Short mmCIF file of C-alpha atoms and ligand atoms in Angstrom, two decimals:
data_model
loop_
_atom_site.label_atom_id
_atom_site.label_comp_id
_atom_site.label_asym_id
_atom_site.label_seq_id
_atom_site.Cartn_x
_atom_site.Cartn_y
_atom_site.Cartn_z
CA MET A 15 -13.51 56.68 -51.80
CA VAL A 16 -13.32 59.35 -49.10
CA HIS A 17 -12.44 58.45 -45.51
CA PHE A 18 -13.34 61.06 -42.91
CA VAL A 19 -10.81 60.45 -40.14
CA GLY A 20 -10.73 61.79 -36.60
CA ALA A 21 -7.18 63.00 -35.91
CA GLY A 22 -7.62 63.02 -32.13
CA PRO A 23 -7.19 66.00 -29.81
CA GLY A 24 -3.55 66.85 -30.55
CA ALA A 25 -0.85 64.36 -29.57
CA ALA A 26 -0.03 62.45 -32.78
CA ASP A 27 -0.14 59.05 -31.06
CA LEU A 28 -3.75 59.61 -30.04
CA ILE A 29 -5.06 58.89 -33.54
CA THR A 30 -6.66 55.42 -33.84
CA VAL A 31 -4.72 52.55 -35.46
CA ARG A 32 -7.31 52.53 -38.24
CA GLY A 33 -6.94 56.25 -38.79
CA ARG A 34 -3.16 55.97 -39.06
CA GLU A 35 -3.43 53.12 -41.55
CA LEU A 36 -5.82 55.16 -43.69
CA ILE A 37 -3.28 58.01 -43.71
CA GLU A 38 -0.50 55.56 -44.68
CA ARG A 39 -2.56 54.31 -47.64
CA ALA A 40 -3.94 57.68 -48.76
CA ASP A 41 -3.27 59.16 -52.23
CA ILE A 42 -4.68 62.51 -51.10
CA ILE A 43 -5.02 64.07 -47.64
CA ILE A 44 -7.11 67.15 -46.93
CA TYR A 45 -6.49 68.19 -43.33
CA ALA A 46 -8.02 70.86 -41.12
CA GLY A 47 -4.82 72.86 -40.73
CA SER A 48 -5.85 75.07 -37.86
CA LEU A 49 -6.05 72.24 -35.30
CA VAL A 50 -4.74 68.95 -36.73
CA ASN A 51 -1.21 68.05 -35.60
CA LYS A 52 1.07 68.19 -38.66
CA GLU A 53 3.14 65.30 -37.27
CA LEU A 54 0.31 63.04 -38.47
CA LEU A 55 1.23 63.92 -42.06
CA GLU A 56 4.55 62.13 -41.54
CA TYR A 57 2.63 58.83 -41.71
CA ALA A 58 1.65 59.64 -45.32
CA ALA A 59 3.36 58.11 -48.37
CA GLU A 60 5.96 60.28 -50.09
CA ASP A 61 3.85 60.82 -53.20
CA CYS A 62 0.68 61.62 -51.25
CA GLU A 63 -0.82 65.02 -52.18
CA VAL A 64 -1.59 67.10 -49.09
CA TYR A 65 -4.03 70.03 -48.88
CA ASN A 66 -4.69 72.31 -45.91
CA SER A 67 -8.43 73.02 -45.78
CA ALA A 68 -7.92 76.09 -43.53
CA HIS A 69 -7.57 78.14 -46.72
CA MET A 70 -10.33 76.39 -48.68
CA THR A 71 -14.11 76.56 -49.17
CA LEU A 72 -16.49 73.57 -49.05
CA GLU A 73 -16.64 73.72 -52.86
CA GLN A 74 -12.85 73.59 -53.18
CA VAL A 75 -12.63 70.64 -50.77
CA THR A 76 -15.36 68.66 -52.52
CA GLY A 77 -13.89 69.71 -55.91
CA ILE A 78 -10.65 67.91 -55.03
CA MET A 79 -12.67 64.90 -53.87
CA GLU A 80 -14.60 64.85 -57.17
CA LYS A 81 -11.50 65.22 -59.34
CA ASN A 82 -9.82 62.33 -57.51
CA ARG A 83 -12.88 60.16 -56.99
CA ASP A 84 -11.05 56.94 -57.90
CA LYS A 85 -8.25 57.56 -55.40
CA SER A 86 -8.07 56.98 -51.68
CA ILE A 87 -8.77 60.33 -50.02
CA VAL A 88 -8.43 61.04 -46.30
CA ARG A 89 -10.31 64.05 -44.94
CA LEU A 90 -8.62 64.63 -41.61
CA HIS A 91 -10.64 66.43 -38.93
CA THR A 92 -9.54 67.34 -35.43
CA GLY A 93 -10.82 65.29 -32.47
CA ASP A 94 -13.84 63.27 -33.53
CA PRO A 95 -15.43 64.32 -36.82
CA SER A 96 -18.98 64.14 -35.42
CA VAL A 97 -18.42 67.03 -33.00
CA TYR A 98 -18.39 70.44 -34.76
CA GLY A 99 -16.66 68.77 -37.69
CA ALA A 100 -18.85 70.08 -40.55
CA ILE A 101 -18.80 66.64 -42.17
CA ARG A 102 -22.55 66.38 -42.92
CA GLU A 103 -22.34 69.02 -45.66
CA GLN A 104 -19.40 67.22 -47.26
CA GLU A 105 -21.18 63.86 -47.06
CA ASP A 106 -24.22 65.35 -48.80
CA VAL A 107 -22.10 66.58 -51.72
CA LEU A 108 -20.42 63.16 -51.97
CA GLU A 109 -23.82 61.45 -51.99
CA ARG A 110 -25.00 63.74 -54.81
CA LEU A 111 -21.82 62.93 -56.75
CA GLY A 112 -22.17 59.18 -56.08
CA ILE A 113 -18.81 59.04 -54.27
CA GLU A 114 -18.55 56.52 -51.43
CA TYR A 115 -17.35 57.58 -48.00
CA ASP A 116 -16.94 56.27 -44.48
CA VAL A 117 -16.02 57.74 -41.11
CA CYS A 118 -13.23 56.66 -38.75
CA PRO A 119 -13.87 58.02 -35.25
CA GLY A 120 -11.28 59.92 -33.22
CA VAL A 121 -10.64 60.91 -29.61
CA SER A 122 -12.52 64.15 -29.09
CA SER A 123 -10.77 66.99 -27.27
CA MET A 124 -13.46 66.69 -24.57
CA PHE A 125 -11.91 63.33 -23.69
CA GLY A 126 -8.36 64.62 -24.11
CA ALA A 127 -9.24 67.42 -21.67
CA ALA A 128 -10.84 65.07 -19.11
CA ALA A 129 -7.78 62.82 -19.34
CA ALA A 130 -5.48 65.80 -18.78
CA LEU A 131 -7.34 66.52 -15.56
CA GLY A 132 -7.83 62.88 -14.54
CA ALA A 133 -11.50 63.81 -14.32
CA GLU A 134 -14.65 61.70 -14.67
CA TYR A 135 -17.67 63.50 -16.15
CA THR A 136 -20.21 61.02 -14.81
CA LEU A 137 -19.67 60.81 -11.05
CA PRO A 138 -22.36 58.97 -9.04
CA GLY A 139 -24.26 61.38 -6.82
CA VAL A 140 -22.97 64.38 -8.82
CA SER A 141 -24.07 64.07 -12.44
CA GLN A 142 -24.79 61.21 -14.81
CA SER A 143 -24.96 63.37 -17.94
CA VAL A 144 -22.57 65.45 -20.02
CA ILE A 145 -23.81 68.38 -22.05
CA ILE A 146 -21.70 69.16 -25.10
CA THR A 147 -22.38 72.66 -26.30
CA ARG A 148 -20.96 76.02 -27.35
CA MET A 149 -21.75 79.72 -27.18
CA ALA A 150 -23.37 81.11 -30.29
CA GLY A 151 -20.77 82.71 -32.54
CA ARG A 152 -21.10 83.13 -36.28
CA THR A 153 -22.93 79.79 -36.07
CA PRO A 154 -26.16 80.37 -34.16
CA VAL A 155 -27.31 78.05 -31.37
CA PRO A 156 -31.04 77.22 -31.16
CA GLU A 157 -32.81 79.24 -28.42
CA ALA A 158 -33.90 76.05 -26.63
CA GLU A 159 -30.20 75.23 -26.17
CA SER A 160 -29.09 78.54 -24.66
CA ILE A 161 -26.32 78.28 -22.06
CA GLU A 162 -28.82 79.40 -19.38
CA LYS A 163 -31.26 76.61 -20.23
CA LEU A 164 -28.58 73.94 -20.39
CA ALA A 165 -26.91 75.21 -17.20
CA ALA A 166 -30.21 74.80 -15.36
CA HIS A 167 -29.69 71.02 -15.43
CA GLY A 168 -26.60 71.31 -13.22
CA ALA A 169 -25.04 68.49 -15.27
CA SER A 170 -21.39 68.23 -16.29
CA MET A 171 -20.72 70.51 -19.25
CA ALA A 172 -18.07 70.52 -21.96
CA ILE A 173 -18.20 73.85 -23.76
CA PHE A 174 -16.44 74.09 -27.13
CA LEU A 175 -15.59 77.09 -29.33
CA SER A 176 -16.18 79.65 -26.59
CA ALA A 177 -12.75 80.49 -25.15
CA GLY A 178 -12.95 83.99 -26.67
CA MET A 179 -16.19 84.76 -24.79
CA LEU A 180 -15.38 83.69 -21.24
CA GLY A 181 -16.94 86.73 -19.53
CA GLU A 182 -20.29 86.28 -21.23
CA LEU A 183 -20.13 82.50 -20.80
CA SER A 184 -19.55 82.90 -17.06
CA GLU A 185 -22.49 85.32 -16.68
CA ARG A 186 -24.82 83.06 -18.60
CA LEU A 187 -23.80 79.94 -16.65
CA ILE A 188 -24.56 81.83 -13.43
CA GLY A 189 -27.80 83.17 -14.95
CA GLY A 190 -28.80 79.57 -15.61
CA GLY A 191 -28.25 78.50 -12.01
CA TYR A 192 -24.61 77.56 -11.45
CA ALA A 193 -23.22 79.09 -8.27
CA PRO A 194 -20.33 81.49 -9.01
CA GLY A 195 -18.17 79.26 -6.80
CA CYS A 196 -18.94 76.05 -8.71
CA ALA A 197 -15.80 74.42 -10.08
CA ALA A 198 -14.77 75.03 -13.69
CA ALA A 199 -11.69 74.29 -15.74
CA ILE A 200 -10.15 75.70 -18.88
CA VAL A 201 -8.04 73.19 -20.76
CA TYR A 202 -5.95 74.79 -23.51
CA LYS A 203 -4.51 72.53 -26.23
CA ALA A 204 -5.25 69.31 -24.36
CA THR A 205 -2.64 66.60 -25.11
CA TRP A 206 -0.34 69.02 -27.04
CA PRO A 207 3.11 69.76 -25.60
CA ASP A 208 1.98 73.28 -24.66
CA GLU A 209 -1.20 72.09 -22.92
CA LYS A 210 -2.46 74.29 -20.06
CA ARG A 211 -4.86 73.15 -17.35
CA ILE A 212 -6.48 75.88 -15.33
CA ILE A 213 -8.74 75.04 -12.43
CA THR A 214 -11.02 77.92 -11.51
CA THR A 215 -14.67 78.63 -10.74
CA VAL A 216 -17.62 79.56 -12.91
CA GLY A 217 -17.34 83.15 -11.63
CA GLY A 218 -13.59 83.19 -12.18
CA LEU A 219 -13.52 82.01 -15.80
CA ALA A 220 -12.89 85.39 -17.45
CA ALA A 221 -10.07 86.39 -15.09
CA ALA A 222 -8.44 82.94 -15.34
CA GLY A 223 -8.57 83.05 -19.14
CA ALA A 224 -7.14 86.60 -19.28
CA GLU A 225 -4.37 85.78 -16.80
CA ASN A 226 -3.27 82.82 -18.92
CA GLY A 227 -3.73 84.59 -22.26
CA ILE A 228 -6.31 82.08 -23.49
CA SER A 229 -8.73 83.05 -26.23
CA LYS A 230 -8.87 79.97 -28.47
CA THR A 231 -8.20 76.21 -28.76
CA ALA A 232 -9.55 75.60 -25.29
CA LEU A 233 -12.42 73.76 -23.74
CA VAL A 234 -14.35 75.00 -20.74
CA LEU A 235 -15.49 72.26 -18.40
CA VAL A 236 -18.04 73.04 -15.73
CA GLY A 237 -19.70 71.11 -12.95
CA GLY A 238 -19.50 69.43 -9.59
CA PHE A 239 -17.46 66.60 -11.16
CA LEU A 240 -14.43 68.89 -10.81
CA ASP A 241 -15.08 69.51 -7.10
CA GLY A 242 -14.00 66.31 -5.41
CA GLY A 243 -17.23 65.08 -3.79
CA TYR A 244 -19.06 61.98 -5.05
CA GLU A 245 -20.56 58.63 -4.00
CA ARG A 246 -18.61 55.48 -4.78
CA SER A 247 -19.82 53.45 -7.76
CA ARG A 248 -22.29 50.60 -7.41
CA LEU A 249 -20.43 48.65 -10.09
CA TYR A 250 -17.36 48.06 -7.89
CA ASP A 251 -19.19 47.98 -4.56
CA PRO A 252 -18.51 44.63 -2.78
CA ALA A 253 -22.19 44.39 -1.74
CA PHE A 254 -23.57 44.89 -5.25
CA SER A 255 -24.28 41.91 -7.58
CA HIS A 256 -24.38 42.25 -11.36
CA GLY A 257 -24.09 40.08 -14.45
CA CYS A 258 -20.34 39.52 -14.02
CA ARG A 259 -19.95 39.34 -10.24
CA LYS A 260 -21.93 38.13 -7.20
CA GLY A 261 -21.79 40.57 -4.29
CA ALA A 262 -21.43 39.68 -0.60
CA GLU A 263 -24.86 39.39 1.10
N1 SAH B 97 -14.11 67.77 -33.52
C1 SAH B 97 -13.34 68.43 -32.48
C2 SAH B 97 -13.89 69.80 -32.16
C3 SAH B 97 -13.73 70.82 -33.29
S1 SAH B 97 -14.34 72.39 -32.88
C4 SAH B 97 -13.27 67.53 -31.25
O1 SAH B 97 -13.90 66.48 -31.23
O2 SAH B 97 -12.53 67.86 -30.32
C5 SAH B 97 -12.89 73.23 -32.34
C6 SAH B 97 -12.94 73.48 -30.84
O3 SAH B 97 -12.62 72.26 -30.17
C7 SAH B 97 -11.94 74.49 -30.32
O4 SAH B 97 -12.45 75.79 -30.40
C8 SAH B 97 -11.82 74.06 -28.88
O5 SAH B 97 -12.94 74.49 -28.13
C9 SAH B 97 -11.91 72.56 -29.01
N2 SAH B 97 -10.60 71.89 -29.10
C10 SAH B 97 -10.09 71.23 -30.15
N3 SAH B 97 -8.88 70.68 -29.83
C11 SAH B 97 -8.65 71.01 -28.54
C12 SAH B 97 -7.62 70.72 -27.61
N4 SAH B 97 -6.57 69.95 -27.95
N5 SAH B 97 -7.72 71.21 -26.35
C13 SAH B 97 -8.79 71.94 -25.98
N6 SAH B 97 -9.80 72.25 -26.81
C14 SAH B 97 -9.75 71.78 -28.06
#
């Protein structure tokens, strides 16, 4: 059995209780070494075999899974495995091999980053949507999802895997309709001890990144939700009734 487990954004105590228990019971762990916090491996049993997938191909990873099909295998991915985790291709191989698997969710770095800033992506009167996207790199992005087209919505955006392309990202966000002065943030290594939070503007992204020496392991957040203005929520408005509370007339 293979358990895909979300390791969380960085801090070791941000893994789920279920994820930690799966690590404790694992015979084999294959972890994404570039971003998973190695402290999590301390939860593993002494005789657990540990592999770092940073140096491995898909075939090598699934080869270990096949060879140990009767053991408990944890495949540890950073954040939540469903976001840029490349789990679908592993699941397909396991299905072909008749090996069972399940997925334990994790705290994505987009939530670690929002927490670091005390920010709320979905502010009433500002935006009620979050766009999760990236710049095209070696992995292409469909044309209909270009930064310009997504920026045109003016929604809150969490942009992954793009910290090395901040100049181009900034230009394309502006090309899509964000004002150069619109608020933006770069959060480097959210929830790690060396976390950096940089508040800037869409037009200032490249300079802010260069000044702070950031070119990887960072999220770019963009949108009015970082600006301060909003309308208070209906849910906690004294005049508003809902299923759990009757409001004042
Ligand atoms: N599944 C992961 C994302 C993996 S893609 C998740 O849910 O978070 C790797 C990208 O995620 C990095 O390039 C960076 O953009 C982002 N990332 C991962 N951990 C991060 C962290 N602690 N702080 C900021 N960005 C992070």
